[in-house]
Amino acid sequence: MHPTEHLKSLVATDWQAATRHPFTDQLAAGTLPKARMLAYLQQDYLFIEDFVRLLASAIAHAPSLPDAIPAAQFLGLISGPENTYFLRAIAALGGTTEPPVTPHPITAEFQALMRAAAKSGSYAQMIAVLSVAEWTYLDWASPHANRAADLPFWFGEWITLHSGPGFEGVVTYLRGQLDQVWPSLTPEDQAAAQSAFVTATRLERAFFDAALAGYPAA
Ligand SMILES: Cc1ncc(CN)c(N)n1
């Protein structure tokens, strides 16, 4: 079994909950209230800022140029079409990105995880968090890909950005990077990367739970 398959098996319950979630079911059915989608995108735009920095850190720590190039190309996608999607969708749903919203506690926890991974100096920890973020999104979005064109763009493009051969290639690359470095890690490094993978999966589930509930005040 590949290390990434083993890691996924450790978090099976959270993985299933994060990738077959009522929030994304409603999104894909076009029934998610617009206010819920807007609040989610505004929180997710905070997530994306730290995600971009984490991805940049992984590029800086990649073992070789061929290992770094796919991540650099993906960074271009996030900074280009995905960033533009956020700005268009948030505006169309009646919101703004400036000033940024206050991070919900789950968003803040995710930001802290990404900042810790980016600063860790461990390529495996960085890739572990990035893998969970993209692999869970590929898993939830793929079954809905053929319905994306019929939805309002703020729903449909969010599915399209996270499905299809190009995005499958991103996930294959990220998993391949973690599988590749795993055998050379010390037991302590493996434990830290595993912990990052487990925490990231728990937070993906909690992020959708909070979005579905409309971010009620604690
Ligand atoms: C919380 C979260 N996780 C993952 C993704 C996929 N890029 C995202 N946009 N937001």
Coordinates of C-alpha atoms and ligand atoms in Angstrom, one line a residue:
M1 CA 0.0 0.0 0.0
H2 CA 1.3 3.5 -0.9
P3 CA 2.0 5.7 2.2
T4 CA -0.8 8.1 1.1
E5 CA -3.3 5.3 0.9
H6 CA -2.3 4.2 4.4
L7 CA -2.6 7.7 5.7
K8 CA -6.1 8.0 4.1
S9 CA -7.1 4.7 5.7
L10 CA -6.2 6.1 9.2
V11 CA -8.7 9.0 8.7
A12 CA -11.5 7.1 6.9
T13 CA -14.3 8.4 9.0
D14 CA -13.4 12.1 8.7
W15 CA -12.5 11.6 5.0
Q16 CA -15.9 10.1 4.3
A17 CA -17.7 12.9 6.2
A18 CA -15.6 15.6 4.4
T19 CA -16.1 14.3 0.9
R20 CA -19.8 13.3 1.1
H21 CA -21.0 16.3 3.0
P22 CA -24.4 17.9 3.0
F23 CA -22.8 21.3 2.3
T24 CA -21.3 20.1 -1.0
D25 CA -24.4 18.0 -1.8
Q26 CA -26.5 21.2 -1.6
L27 CA -23.9 23.2 -3.5
A28 CA -23.9 20.6 -6.3
A29 CA -27.7 20.5 -6.3
G30 CA -27.9 24.3 -6.6
T31 CA -30.0 24.4 -3.4
L32 CA -27.4 25.9 -1.1
P33 CA -28.6 29.3 0.1
K34 CA -26.6 32.1 -1.5
A35 CA -25.8 33.6 1.9
R36 CA -24.2 30.3 3.0
M37 CA -22.1 30.1 -0.2
L38 CA -21.0 33.7 0.3
A39 CA -20.0 33.2 3.9
Y40 CA -18.1 30.0 3.0
L41 CA -16.2 31.7 0.1
Q42 CA -15.3 34.6 2.4
Q43 CA -13.8 32.2 5.0
D44 CA -12.2 30.2 2.2
Y45 CA -10.5 33.2 0.8
L46 CA -8.7 33.6 4.2
F47 CA -7.7 29.9 3.9
I48 CA -6.4 30.5 0.4
E49 CA -4.0 33.2 1.5
D50 CA -2.2 30.8 3.8
F51 CA -2.5 28.0 1.3
V52 CA -0.7 30.1 -1.3
R53 CA 2.1 30.7 1.2
L54 CA 2.3 27.0 2.1
L55 CA 2.5 26.0 -1.6
A56 CA 5.2 28.5 -2.2
S57 CA 7.1 27.1 0.8
A58 CA 6.7 23.6 -0.6
I59 CA 8.1 24.8 -4.0
A60 CA 11.1 26.2 -2.1
H61 CA 11.7 22.9 -0.3
A62 CA 11.2 20.5 -3.3
P63 CA 14.1 18.1 -3.7
S64 CA 14.6 19.0 -7.3
L65 CA 13.4 21.3 -10.1
P66 CA 11.3 18.5 -11.7
D67 CA 9.7 18.0 -8.3
A68 CA 9.0 21.7 -8.0
I69 CA 7.6 22.6 -11.4
P70 CA 4.1 21.0 -11.1
A71 CA 3.6 22.8 -7.8
A72 CA 4.7 26.1 -9.4
Q73 CA 2.2 25.6 -12.2
F74 CA -0.5 24.8 -9.7
L75 CA 0.4 28.0 -7.8
G76 CA -0.2 29.9 -11.1
L77 CA -3.7 28.3 -11.3
I78 CA -4.6 29.3 -7.7
S79 CA -3.2 32.8 -8.2
G80 CA -4.9 33.2 -11.6
P81 CA -8.2 31.6 -12.5
E82 CA -9.1 30.5 -8.9
N83 CA -8.3 33.9 -7.4
T84 CA -10.4 35.5 -10.1
Y85 CA -13.2 33.1 -9.4
F86 CA -13.2 34.1 -5.7
L87 CA -13.4 37.8 -6.6
R88 CA -16.2 37.3 -9.2
A89 CA -18.2 34.9 -7.1
I90 CA -18.0 36.9 -3.8
A91 CA -19.0 40.1 -5.7
A92 CA -21.9 38.3 -7.5
L93 CA -23.2 37.0 -4.2
G94 CA -23.3 40.5 -2.8
G95 CA -20.1 40.5 -0.7
T96 CA -16.6 42.0 -0.6
T97 CA -13.1 40.7 0.1
E98 CA -11.9 44.0 1.7
P99 CA -11.8 44.3 4.6
P100 CA -11.4 40.6 5.1
V101 CA -13.9 38.8 7.3
T102 CA -13.0 37.8 10.8
P103 CA -11.7 34.2 10.7
H104 CA -14.1 31.6 12.2
P105 CA -12.3 29.5 14.8
I106 CA -12.0 26.5 12.4
T107 CA -10.6 28.8 9.7
A108 CA -8.1 30.1 12.3
E109 CA -7.1 26.6 13.2
F110 CA -6.5 25.7 9.6
Q111 CA -4.5 28.9 9.1
A112 CA -2.4 27.9 12.1
L113 CA -1.8 24.4 10.7
M114 CA -0.7 25.7 7.4
R115 CA 1.6 28.3 8.9
A116 CA 3.2 25.7 11.2
A117 CA 3.7 23.3 8.2
A118 CA 5.2 26.2 6.1
K119 CA 7.6 27.1 8.8
S120 CA 8.5 23.5 9.8
G121 CA 11.2 23.1 7.2
S122 CA 9.7 19.6 6.5
Y123 CA 8.7 19.1 2.9
A124 CA 6.7 16.0 4.0
Q125 CA 4.6 18.1 6.4
M126 CA 3.9 20.7 3.8
I127 CA 2.9 18.2 1.2
A128 CA 0.8 16.3 3.7
V129 CA -1.4 19.3 4.3
L130 CA -1.6 20.3 0.6
S131 CA -2.4 16.7 -0.3
V132 CA -5.4 16.5 2.0
A133 CA -6.7 19.9 0.9
E134 CA -6.7 19.0 -2.8
W135 CA -7.4 15.2 -2.6
T136 CA -10.6 15.7 -0.4
Y137 CA -11.8 18.4 -2.8
L138 CA -11.2 16.2 -5.8
D139 CA -13.2 13.4 -4.1
W140 CA -16.2 15.5 -3.3
A141 CA -16.3 17.4 -6.6
S142 CA -15.7 14.7 -9.1
P143 CA -19.1 12.9 -8.9
H144 CA -20.7 16.3 -9.6
A145 CA -18.5 17.4 -12.6
N146 CA -21.1 16.6 -15.3
R147 CA -23.7 18.8 -13.6
A148 CA -21.5 21.9 -13.1
A149 CA -22.4 23.6 -16.4
D150 CA -26.1 23.7 -15.4
L151 CA -25.4 25.6 -12.2
P152 CA -24.9 29.3 -11.5
F153 CA -21.2 30.0 -11.9
W154 CA -20.5 30.5 -8.2
F155 CA -21.5 26.8 -7.7
G156 CA -20.5 25.3 -11.1
E157 CA -17.0 26.8 -11.4
W158 CA -16.2 25.7 -7.8
I159 CA -16.9 22.1 -8.9
T160 CA -15.0 22.6 -12.2
L161 CA -11.9 24.0 -10.5
H162 CA -11.7 20.8 -8.4
S163 CA -12.4 18.1 -10.9
G164 CA -11.3 16.9 -14.3
P165 CA -8.0 15.5 -15.7
G166 CA -5.9 18.7 -14.9
F167 CA -6.9 18.7 -11.2
E168 CA -6.6 14.9 -11.0
G169 CA -3.0 15.4 -12.2
V170 CA -2.4 17.9 -9.3
V171 CA -3.6 15.4 -6.8
T172 CA -1.6 12.6 -8.4
Y173 CA 1.5 14.8 -8.2
L174 CA 1.0 15.8 -4.6
R175 CA 0.4 12.2 -3.5
G176 CA 3.4 11.1 -5.5
Q177 CA 5.6 13.6 -3.7
L178 CA 4.6 12.3 -0.3
D179 CA 4.9 8.7 -1.4
Q180 CA 8.4 9.4 -2.8
V181 CA 9.9 11.1 0.3
W182 CA 8.1 8.9 2.9
P183 CA 10.7 6.0 3.1
S184 CA 13.6 8.5 3.6
L185 CA 11.9 10.2 6.6
T186 CA 12.9 9.5 10.2
P187 CA 10.2 8.0 12.4
E188 CA 9.8 11.4 14.0
D189 CA 9.3 13.1 10.7
Q190 CA 6.8 10.4 9.6
A191 CA 4.9 11.0 12.8
A192 CA 4.8 14.7 12.3
A193 CA 3.7 14.4 8.7
Q194 CA 1.0 11.8 9.7
S195 CA -0.2 14.2 12.4
A196 CA -0.5 17.0 9.9
F197 CA -2.4 14.7 7.5
V198 CA -4.8 13.7 10.3
T199 CA -5.4 17.2 11.6
A200 CA -5.9 18.6 8.0
T201 CA -8.6 16.0 7.3
R202 CA -10.4 16.7 10.6
L203 CA -10.3 20.4 9.7
E204 CA -11.7 19.8 6.2
R205 CA -14.7 18.1 7.7
A206 CA -15.1 20.8 10.4
F207 CA -14.8 23.6 7.8
F208 CA -17.8 22.2 5.9
D209 CA -19.7 21.6 9.2
A210 CA -19.2 25.3 10.1
A211 CA -20.2 26.5 6.6
L212 CA -23.3 24.4 6.6
A213 CA -24.4 25.8 10.0
G214 CA -23.8 29.3 8.7
Y215 CA -20.9 30.0 11.1
P216 CA -23.0 30.5 14.2
A217 CA -21.4 32.6 17.0
A218 CA -19.7 30.3 19.5
Ligands
LIG1 C1 -10.7 24.5 3.3 C2 -10.3 24.2 1.9 N1 -9.7 23.0 1.6 C3 -9.3 22.8 0.4 C4 -9.5 23.6 -0.7 C5 -9.1 23.3 -2.1 N2 -8.3 24.2 -2.7 C6 -10.2 24.8 -0.4 N3 -10.4 25.8 -1.3 N4 -10.6 25.1 0.9

